[in-house]
Coordinates of C-alpha atoms in Angstrom, one line a residue:
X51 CA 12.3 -37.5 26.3
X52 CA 9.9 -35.3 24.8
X53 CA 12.2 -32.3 24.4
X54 CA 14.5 -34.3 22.0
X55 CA 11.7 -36.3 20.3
X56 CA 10.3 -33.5 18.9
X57 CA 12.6 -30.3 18.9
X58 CA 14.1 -31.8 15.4
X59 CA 10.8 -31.0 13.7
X60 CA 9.2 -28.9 15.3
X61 CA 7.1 -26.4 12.9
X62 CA 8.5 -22.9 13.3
X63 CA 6.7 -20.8 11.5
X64 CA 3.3 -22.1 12.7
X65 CA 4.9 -21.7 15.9
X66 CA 6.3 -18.4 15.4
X67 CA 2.5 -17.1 14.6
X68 CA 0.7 -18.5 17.6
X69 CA 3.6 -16.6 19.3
X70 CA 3.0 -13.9 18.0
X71 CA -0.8 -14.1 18.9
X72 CA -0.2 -15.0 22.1
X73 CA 2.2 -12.1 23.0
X74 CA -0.7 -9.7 22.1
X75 CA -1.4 -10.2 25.7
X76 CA 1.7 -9.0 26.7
X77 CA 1.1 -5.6 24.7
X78 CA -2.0 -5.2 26.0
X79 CA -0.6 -5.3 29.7
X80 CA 2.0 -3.0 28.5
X81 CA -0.7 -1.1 26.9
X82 CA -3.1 -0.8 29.9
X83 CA -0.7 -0.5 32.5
X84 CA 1.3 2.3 30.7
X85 CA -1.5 4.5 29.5
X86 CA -2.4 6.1 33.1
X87 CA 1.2 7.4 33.3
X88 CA 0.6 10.9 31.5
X89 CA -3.6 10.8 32.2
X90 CA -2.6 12.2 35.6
X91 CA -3.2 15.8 35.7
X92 CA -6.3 14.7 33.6
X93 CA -7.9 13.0 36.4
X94 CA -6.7 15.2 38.9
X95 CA -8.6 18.0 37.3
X96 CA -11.3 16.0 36.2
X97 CA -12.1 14.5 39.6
X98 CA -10.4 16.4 42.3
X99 CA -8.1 14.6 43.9
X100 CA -5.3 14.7 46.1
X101 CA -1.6 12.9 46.5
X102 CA -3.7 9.6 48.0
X103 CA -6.7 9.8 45.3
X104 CA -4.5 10.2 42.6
X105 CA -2.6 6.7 44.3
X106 CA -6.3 4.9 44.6
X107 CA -6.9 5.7 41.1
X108 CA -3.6 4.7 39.5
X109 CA -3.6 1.8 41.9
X110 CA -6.9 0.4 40.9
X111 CA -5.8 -1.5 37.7
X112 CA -3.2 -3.9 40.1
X113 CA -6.4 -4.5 42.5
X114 CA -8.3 -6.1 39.7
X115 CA -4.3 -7.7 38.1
X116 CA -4.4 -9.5 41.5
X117 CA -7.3 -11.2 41.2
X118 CA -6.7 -11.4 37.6
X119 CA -3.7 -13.3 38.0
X120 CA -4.7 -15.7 40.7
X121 CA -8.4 -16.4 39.2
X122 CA -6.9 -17.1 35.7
X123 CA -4.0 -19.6 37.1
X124 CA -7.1 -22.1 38.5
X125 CA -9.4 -20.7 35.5
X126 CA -7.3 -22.1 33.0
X127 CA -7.2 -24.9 34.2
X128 CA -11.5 -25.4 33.9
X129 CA -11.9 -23.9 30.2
X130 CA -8.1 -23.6 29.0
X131 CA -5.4 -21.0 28.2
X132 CA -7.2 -19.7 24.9
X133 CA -10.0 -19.2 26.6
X134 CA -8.9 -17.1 29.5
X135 CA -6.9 -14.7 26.8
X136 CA -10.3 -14.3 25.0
X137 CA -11.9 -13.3 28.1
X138 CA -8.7 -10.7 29.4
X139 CA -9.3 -9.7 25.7
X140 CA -12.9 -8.6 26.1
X141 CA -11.9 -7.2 29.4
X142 CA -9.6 -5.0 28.3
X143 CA -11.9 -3.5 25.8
X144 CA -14.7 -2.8 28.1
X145 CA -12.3 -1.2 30.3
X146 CA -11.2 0.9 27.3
X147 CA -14.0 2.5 26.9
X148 CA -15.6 2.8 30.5
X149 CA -12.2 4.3 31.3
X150 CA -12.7 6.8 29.5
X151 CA -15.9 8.0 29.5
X152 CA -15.4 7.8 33.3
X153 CA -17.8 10.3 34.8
X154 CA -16.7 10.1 38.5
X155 CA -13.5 8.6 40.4
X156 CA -15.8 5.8 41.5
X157 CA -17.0 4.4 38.3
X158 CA -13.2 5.3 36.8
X159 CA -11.6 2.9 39.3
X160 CA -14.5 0.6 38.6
X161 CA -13.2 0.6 34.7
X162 CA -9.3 0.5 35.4
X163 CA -10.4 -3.0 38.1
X164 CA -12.0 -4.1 34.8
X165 CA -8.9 -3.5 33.2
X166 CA -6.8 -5.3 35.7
X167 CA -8.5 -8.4 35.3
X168 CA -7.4 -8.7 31.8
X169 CA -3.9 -7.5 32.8
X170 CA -3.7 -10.1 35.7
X171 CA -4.9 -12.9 33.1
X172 CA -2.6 -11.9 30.1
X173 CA 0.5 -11.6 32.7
X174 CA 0.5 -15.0 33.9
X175 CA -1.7 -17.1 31.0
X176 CA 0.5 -15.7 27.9
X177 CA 4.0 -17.1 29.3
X178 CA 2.4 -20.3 30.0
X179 CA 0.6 -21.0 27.1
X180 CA 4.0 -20.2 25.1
X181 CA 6.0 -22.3 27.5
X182 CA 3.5 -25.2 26.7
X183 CA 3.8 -24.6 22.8
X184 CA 7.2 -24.3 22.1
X185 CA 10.1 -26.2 21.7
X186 CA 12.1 -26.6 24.9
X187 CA 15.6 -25.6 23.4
X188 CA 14.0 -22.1 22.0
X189 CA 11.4 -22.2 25.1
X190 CA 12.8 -18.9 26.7
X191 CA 13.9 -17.0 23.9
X192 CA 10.3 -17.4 22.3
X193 CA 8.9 -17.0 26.3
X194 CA 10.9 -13.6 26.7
X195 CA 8.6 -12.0 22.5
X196 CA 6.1 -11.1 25.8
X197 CA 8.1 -9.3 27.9
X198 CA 9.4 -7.4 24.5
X199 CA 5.9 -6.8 23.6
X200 CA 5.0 -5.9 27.0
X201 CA 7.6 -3.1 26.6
X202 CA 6.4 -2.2 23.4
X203 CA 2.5 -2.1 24.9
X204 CA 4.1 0.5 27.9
X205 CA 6.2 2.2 25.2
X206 CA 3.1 2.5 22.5
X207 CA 1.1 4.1 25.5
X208 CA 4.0 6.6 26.1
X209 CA 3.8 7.7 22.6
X210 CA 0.6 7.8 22.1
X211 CA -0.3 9.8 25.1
X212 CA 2.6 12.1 24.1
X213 CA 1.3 13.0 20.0
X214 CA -1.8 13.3 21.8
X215 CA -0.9 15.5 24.3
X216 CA 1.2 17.4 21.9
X217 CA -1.7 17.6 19.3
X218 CA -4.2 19.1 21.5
X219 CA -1.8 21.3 23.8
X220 CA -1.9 19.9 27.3
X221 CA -3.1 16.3 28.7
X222 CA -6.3 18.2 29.6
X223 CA -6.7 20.2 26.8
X224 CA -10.0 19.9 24.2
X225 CA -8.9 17.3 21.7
X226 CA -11.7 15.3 19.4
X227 CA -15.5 15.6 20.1
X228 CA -15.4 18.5 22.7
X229 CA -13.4 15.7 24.8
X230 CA -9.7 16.2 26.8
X231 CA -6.3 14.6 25.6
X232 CA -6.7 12.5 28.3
X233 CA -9.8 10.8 27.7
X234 CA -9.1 9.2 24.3
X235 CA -5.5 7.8 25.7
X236 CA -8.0 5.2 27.5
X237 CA -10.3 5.3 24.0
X238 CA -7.3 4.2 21.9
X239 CA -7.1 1.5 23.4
X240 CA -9.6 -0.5 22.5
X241 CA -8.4 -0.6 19.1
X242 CA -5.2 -3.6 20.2
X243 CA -8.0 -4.9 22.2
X244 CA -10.5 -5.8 19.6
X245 CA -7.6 -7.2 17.6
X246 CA -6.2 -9.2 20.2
X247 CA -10.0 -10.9 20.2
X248 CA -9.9 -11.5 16.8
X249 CA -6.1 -13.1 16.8
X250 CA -7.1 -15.6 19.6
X251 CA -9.9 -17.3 17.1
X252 CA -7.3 -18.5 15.1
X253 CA -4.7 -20.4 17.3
X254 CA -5.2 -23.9 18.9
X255 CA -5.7 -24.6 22.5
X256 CA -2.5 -26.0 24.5
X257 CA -1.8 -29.4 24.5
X258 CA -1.0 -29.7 28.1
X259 CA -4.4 -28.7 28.9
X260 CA -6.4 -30.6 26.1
X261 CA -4.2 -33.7 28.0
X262 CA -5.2 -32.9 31.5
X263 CA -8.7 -32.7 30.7
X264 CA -9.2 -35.8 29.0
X265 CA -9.0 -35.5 25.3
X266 CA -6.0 -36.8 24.3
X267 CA -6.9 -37.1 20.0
X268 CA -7.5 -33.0 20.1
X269 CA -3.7 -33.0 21.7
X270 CA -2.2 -35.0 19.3
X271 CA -4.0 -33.1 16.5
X272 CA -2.3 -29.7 18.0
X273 CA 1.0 -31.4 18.7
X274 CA 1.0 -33.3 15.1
X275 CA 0.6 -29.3 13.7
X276 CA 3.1 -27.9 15.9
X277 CA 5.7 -30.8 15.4
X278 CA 4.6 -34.0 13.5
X279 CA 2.6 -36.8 13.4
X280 CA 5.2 -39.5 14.0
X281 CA 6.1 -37.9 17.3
X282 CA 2.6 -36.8 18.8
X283 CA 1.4 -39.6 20.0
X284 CA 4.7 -40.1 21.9
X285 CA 4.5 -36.2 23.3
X286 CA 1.0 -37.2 24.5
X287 CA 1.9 -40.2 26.0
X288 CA 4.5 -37.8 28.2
X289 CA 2.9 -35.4 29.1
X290 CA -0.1 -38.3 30.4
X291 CA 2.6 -39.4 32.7
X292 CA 3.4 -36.3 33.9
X293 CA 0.0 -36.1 35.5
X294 CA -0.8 -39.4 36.2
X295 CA 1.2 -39.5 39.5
X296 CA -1.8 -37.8 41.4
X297 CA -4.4 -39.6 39.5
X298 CA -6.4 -36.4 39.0
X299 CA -7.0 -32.9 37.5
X300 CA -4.9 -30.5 38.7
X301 CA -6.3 -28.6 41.7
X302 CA -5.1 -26.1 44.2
X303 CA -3.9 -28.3 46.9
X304 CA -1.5 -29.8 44.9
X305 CA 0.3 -27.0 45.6
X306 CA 1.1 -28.9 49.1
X307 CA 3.8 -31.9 49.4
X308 CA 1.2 -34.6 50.7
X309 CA 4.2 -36.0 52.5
X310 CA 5.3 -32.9 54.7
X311 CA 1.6 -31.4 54.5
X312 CA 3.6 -28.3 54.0
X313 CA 3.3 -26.1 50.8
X314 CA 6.1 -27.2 47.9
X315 CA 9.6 -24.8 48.8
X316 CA 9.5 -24.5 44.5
X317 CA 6.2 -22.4 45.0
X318 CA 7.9 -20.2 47.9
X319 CA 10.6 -19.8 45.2
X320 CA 7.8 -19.0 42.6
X321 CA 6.7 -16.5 45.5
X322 CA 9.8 -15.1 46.4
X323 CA 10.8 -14.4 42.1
X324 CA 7.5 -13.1 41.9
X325 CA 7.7 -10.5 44.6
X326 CA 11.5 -9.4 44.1
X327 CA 10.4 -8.2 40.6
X328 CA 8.2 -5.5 42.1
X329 CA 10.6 -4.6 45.2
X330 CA 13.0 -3.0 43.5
X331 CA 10.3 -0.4 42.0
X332 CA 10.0 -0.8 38.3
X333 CA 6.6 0.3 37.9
X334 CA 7.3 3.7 39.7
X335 CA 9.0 4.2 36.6
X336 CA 6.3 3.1 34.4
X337 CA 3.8 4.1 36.0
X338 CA 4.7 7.8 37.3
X339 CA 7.5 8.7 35.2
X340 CA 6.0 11.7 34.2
X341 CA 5.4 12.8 38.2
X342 CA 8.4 11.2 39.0
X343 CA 10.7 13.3 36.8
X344 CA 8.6 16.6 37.0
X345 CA 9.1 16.3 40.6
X346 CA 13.2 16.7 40.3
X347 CA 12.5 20.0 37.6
X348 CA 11.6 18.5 34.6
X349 CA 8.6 19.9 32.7
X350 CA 5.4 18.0 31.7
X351 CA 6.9 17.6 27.6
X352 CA 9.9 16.5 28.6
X353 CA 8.8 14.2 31.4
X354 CA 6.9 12.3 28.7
X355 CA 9.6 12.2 26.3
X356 CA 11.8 10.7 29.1
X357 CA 9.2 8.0 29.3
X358 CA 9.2 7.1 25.6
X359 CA 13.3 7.0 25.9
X360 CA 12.6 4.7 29.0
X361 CA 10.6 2.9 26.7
X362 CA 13.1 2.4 23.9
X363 CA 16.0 1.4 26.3
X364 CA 13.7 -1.0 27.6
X365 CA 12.9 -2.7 24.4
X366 CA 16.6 -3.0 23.9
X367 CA 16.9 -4.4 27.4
X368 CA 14.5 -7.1 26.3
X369 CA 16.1 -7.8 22.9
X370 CA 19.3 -8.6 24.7
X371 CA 17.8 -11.2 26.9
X372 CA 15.9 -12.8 24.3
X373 CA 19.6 -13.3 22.7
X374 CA 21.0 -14.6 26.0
X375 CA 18.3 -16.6 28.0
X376 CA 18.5 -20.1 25.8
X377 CA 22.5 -19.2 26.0
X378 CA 23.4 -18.5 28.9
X379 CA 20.6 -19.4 31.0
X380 CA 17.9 -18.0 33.7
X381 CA 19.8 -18.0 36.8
X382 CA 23.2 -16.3 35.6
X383 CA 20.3 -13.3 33.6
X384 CA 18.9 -13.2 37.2
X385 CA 21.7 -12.7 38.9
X386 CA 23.5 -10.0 36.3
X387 CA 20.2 -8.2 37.0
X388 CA 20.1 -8.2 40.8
X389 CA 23.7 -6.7 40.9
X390 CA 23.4 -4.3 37.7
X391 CA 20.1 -2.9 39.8
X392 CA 21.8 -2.4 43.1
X393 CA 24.3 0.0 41.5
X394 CA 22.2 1.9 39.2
X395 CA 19.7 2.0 41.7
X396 CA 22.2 3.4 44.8
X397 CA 23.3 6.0 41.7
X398 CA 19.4 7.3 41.5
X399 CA 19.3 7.0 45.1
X400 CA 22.4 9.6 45.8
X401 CA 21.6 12.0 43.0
X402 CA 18.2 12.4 44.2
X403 CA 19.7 13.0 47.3
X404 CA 21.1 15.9 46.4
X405 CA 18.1 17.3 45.1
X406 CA 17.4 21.4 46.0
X407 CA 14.3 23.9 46.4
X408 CA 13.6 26.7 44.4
X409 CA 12.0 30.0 44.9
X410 CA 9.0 28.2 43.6
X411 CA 9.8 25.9 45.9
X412 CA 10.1 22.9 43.7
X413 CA 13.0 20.9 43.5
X414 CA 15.9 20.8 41.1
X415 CA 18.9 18.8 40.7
X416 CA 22.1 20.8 40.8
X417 CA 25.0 20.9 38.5
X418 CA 25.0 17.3 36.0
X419 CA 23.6 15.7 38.5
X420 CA 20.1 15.2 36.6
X421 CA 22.1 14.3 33.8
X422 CA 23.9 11.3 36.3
X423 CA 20.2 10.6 37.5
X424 CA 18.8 10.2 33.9
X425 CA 21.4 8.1 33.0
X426 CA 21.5 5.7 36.4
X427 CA 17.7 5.3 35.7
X428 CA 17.5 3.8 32.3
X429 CA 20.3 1.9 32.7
X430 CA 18.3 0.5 36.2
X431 CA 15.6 -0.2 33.3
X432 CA 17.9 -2.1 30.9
X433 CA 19.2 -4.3 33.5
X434 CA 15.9 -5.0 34.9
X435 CA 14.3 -5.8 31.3
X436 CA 17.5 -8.1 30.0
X437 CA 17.2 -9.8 33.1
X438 CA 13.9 -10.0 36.1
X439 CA 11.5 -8.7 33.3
X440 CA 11.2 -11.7 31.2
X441 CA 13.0 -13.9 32.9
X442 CA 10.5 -14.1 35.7
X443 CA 8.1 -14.8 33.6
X444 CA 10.1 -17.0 31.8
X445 CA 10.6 -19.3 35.0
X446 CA 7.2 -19.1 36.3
X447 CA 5.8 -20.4 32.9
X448 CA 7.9 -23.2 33.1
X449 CA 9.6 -24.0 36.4
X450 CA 6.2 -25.6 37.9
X451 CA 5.8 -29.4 37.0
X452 CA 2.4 -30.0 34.9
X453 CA 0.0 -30.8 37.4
X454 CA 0.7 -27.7 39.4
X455 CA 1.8 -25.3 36.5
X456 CA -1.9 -23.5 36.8
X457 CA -2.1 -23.5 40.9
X458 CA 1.7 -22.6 41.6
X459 CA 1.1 -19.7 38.2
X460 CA -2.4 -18.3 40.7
X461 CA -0.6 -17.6 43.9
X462 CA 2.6 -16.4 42.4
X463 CA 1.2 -14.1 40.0
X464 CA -1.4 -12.8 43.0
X465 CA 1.7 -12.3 44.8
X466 CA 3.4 -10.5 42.0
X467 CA 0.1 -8.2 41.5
X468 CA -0.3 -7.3 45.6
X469 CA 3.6 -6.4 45.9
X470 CA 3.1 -4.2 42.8
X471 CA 0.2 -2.7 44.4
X472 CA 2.1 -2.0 47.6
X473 CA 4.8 -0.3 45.6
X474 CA 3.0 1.8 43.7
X475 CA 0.0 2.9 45.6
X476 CA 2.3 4.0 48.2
X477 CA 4.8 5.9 45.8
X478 CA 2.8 8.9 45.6
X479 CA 2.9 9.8 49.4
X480 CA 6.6 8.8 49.3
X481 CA 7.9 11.3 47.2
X482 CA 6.6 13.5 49.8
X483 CA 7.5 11.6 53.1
X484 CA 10.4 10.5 53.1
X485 CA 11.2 11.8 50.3
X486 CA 12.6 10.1 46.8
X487 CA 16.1 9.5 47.8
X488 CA 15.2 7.0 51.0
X489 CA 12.4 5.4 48.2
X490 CA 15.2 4.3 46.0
X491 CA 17.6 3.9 48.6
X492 CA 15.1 1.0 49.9
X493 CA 14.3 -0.3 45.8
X494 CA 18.1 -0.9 45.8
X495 CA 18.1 -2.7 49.4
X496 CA 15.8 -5.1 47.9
X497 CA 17.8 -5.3 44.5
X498 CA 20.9 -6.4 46.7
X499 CA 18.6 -8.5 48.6
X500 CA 17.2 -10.3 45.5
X501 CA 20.8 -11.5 44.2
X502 CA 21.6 -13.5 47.5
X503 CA 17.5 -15.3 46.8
X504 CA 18.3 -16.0 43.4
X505 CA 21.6 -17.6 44.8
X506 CA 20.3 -19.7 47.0
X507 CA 16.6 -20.8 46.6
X508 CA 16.7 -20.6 41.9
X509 CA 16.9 -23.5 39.9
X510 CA 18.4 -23.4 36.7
X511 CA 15.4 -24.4 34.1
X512 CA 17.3 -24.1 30.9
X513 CA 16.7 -26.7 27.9
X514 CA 14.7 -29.0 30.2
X515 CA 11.5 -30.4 29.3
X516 CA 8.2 -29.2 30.7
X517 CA 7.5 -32.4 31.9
X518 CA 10.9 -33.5 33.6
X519 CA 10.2 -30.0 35.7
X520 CA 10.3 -31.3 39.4
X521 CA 8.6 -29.6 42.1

């Protein structure tokens, strides 16, 4: 098969770079995603809004990552993977900038959609385009550099937006050019952006695609770089095969079995992986840490701190699963991660719980019980990140077969994007009603809940070749 044909001499270090490119994606969602979390009491002020404004606003980036995601699944399948980062590169710059010059809450959400176009497009076109690139035995180790660099994207924001902060004396403070803190946290930005652009001239298009639409000589000349002449021609001739069963380009009703008429159960898994990642309420913490730990007593500096430790232990999260994932496999990472979340999470749940007012009438957690809390969370963070992090990503990049890799990546990663949306749109009013302690007591219901899916409904996809992947 392909996987053995070519594995043997494969070219790393050409590999290793478009890697490298391609992850840029995965910072920038990082990047984007993370850089509201800290801009809060900067928008608050700046635009006067309440618990649900400050929701819409925050939310707005996973309206446009929806579309994002679905529109760039079909997308690249009409002008390629390389093409769909350039454009989620050039979206994420415009949304940079507009962002932050934001006059008004209306044109600010119109910048963060922007922005989530570019998110939705990285998050499911970067996997893919590494899972088509790659050799299959080092195909989810190399798969899982995005979910480390999506980290160090939500990490890098944390930072920044704390020196930044720091510097000027206050999120909302004057910083450069008679302009708050806040404002240049978005304006940074487009610095990664413009380099991401620049990085995507220089890498090839995916073979898979340059097979699917027709030009067979342009995939052997990428294939012959990334492995070697005297197996090309072979690696084209599989993957041909691979879509010759439906005679056609893939489309969107591939997605359902023509002899059932009923959409494929691998895409309801692809569904189900996709919306279990964002049940158990990981971008609460990414995206309100600051709130989230001011609410329980902590103050704004140290609140941001907390989110550039979250950051780190996440990163190490990562780092772990890229040792593991070619080792010991997806479904055994998944499942490690499903029960490591229940308990951490139940721990966040119960000290939370125990949560009192003060005179001031904010809440504090008594005795060591924020130290308990602190310590349950970011362990919740490194066993989501060595395990559902990357991993889905890792499965949805390369679980679908060939001809419906781009359709089955659009309605998963729309799924992904609309539970993430649910969770964290709401999460705002639910620190109010019903309070944080029933919020993470239902996160860790659907932790539990995702072990017993990953039992039954996930195939292992370790060390097979993209185009023995049945669906």
């Amino acid at each position: 098969m392909m996987q053995e044909s070519g594995e043997a001499k494969a070219n790393m270090g050409f590999v290793a770079a478009i890697v490298a490119v391609a992850t840029i994606g995965g910072f920038m969602f990082g990047y984007d995603s993370g850089v509201i979390n800290g801009t809060q009491k900067g928008l608050e002020a700046a635009f006067d809004l309440g618990k649900v404004g400050i929701g819409i606003n925050v939310g707005a980036i996973l309206v446009g990552s929806s579309v994002g995601a679905f529109g760039a699944g079909r997308l690249a399948d009409r002008i390629g993977r390389r093409g769909v980062m350039k454009l989620a590169a050039l979206l994420f710059l415009v949304s940079a900038l507009l962002a932050g010059a934001a006059g008004s809450s209306v044109l600010f959400i119109l910048a963060r959609i922007i922005g989530g176009l570019g998110v939705g497009a990285a998050s499911v076109i970067s996997p893919v385009y590494i899972a088509e690139v790659v050799p299959a035995s080092v195909r989810g180790r190399l798969s899982s550099v995005q979910q480390v660099m999506i980290i160090s994207g939500l990490t890098g924001a944390f930072l920044v937006n704390y020196v930044l902060a720091n510097y000027a004396g206050g999120s909302t403070a004057e910083l450069w050019g008679g302009f708050p803190a806040w404002r240049w946290m978005f304006w940074l930005q487009a610095i990664p952006a413009a380099v991401y652009f620049v990085a995507l001239l220089f890498i090839p298009e995916s073979p898979r695609y340059l097979v699917a639409r027709g030009d067979e000589a342009g995939a052997a000349q990428v294939l012959t770089r990334l492995f070697d002449a005297s197996v090309a021609q072979s690696m084209v001739a599989d993957i041909r095969a691979s879509l010759a069963a439906d005679h056609h380009r893939p489309q969107l009703s591939d997605l359902v079995d023509k002899a059932t008429g009923r959409i494929r159960p691998l895409v309801w898994t692809g569904i189900g992986l996709a919306v279990f990642q964002q049940l158990v309420g990981i971008n609460v913490v990414f995206y309100y840490g600051a709130t989230l730990w001011q609410a329980v007593g902590f103050s704004e500096a140290y609140a941001l701190q907390t989110n550039i430790l979250s950051g780190v232990v996440s990163i190490a999260g990562c780092l772990a699963a890229l040792m593991l994932v070619d080792r010991l496999g997806r479904k055994p990472l998944l499942l490690i991660g499903s029960a490591g979340m229940t308990v951490t999470l139940g721990t966040v749940a119960w000290a939370f719980s125990t949560a009192v007012a003060g005179a001031d009438g904010g809440l504090s957690l008594p005795g060591h019980n924020s130290v308990i809390a602190l310590f349950a969370a970011n362990a919740y963070v490194v066993f989501f990140n060595m395990s559902w992090g990357p991993i889905m990503w890792v499965m949805l990049g390369e679980m679908f077969p060939n001809q419906i890799r781009g359709s089955g990546l659009a309605v998963s990663g729309f799924a992904q994007w609309m539970a993430n949306a649910a969770i964290s749109v709401s999460f705002p009013a639910l620190v109010v009603s019903p309070g944080l302690a029933v919020t993470y007591g239902g996160y860790t219901l659907a932790a539990a809940a995702s072990f017993f899916f990953v039992r039954a409904k996930v195939r292992e996809t370790n060390g097979v070749a993209l185009e023995d992947m049945q669906g």
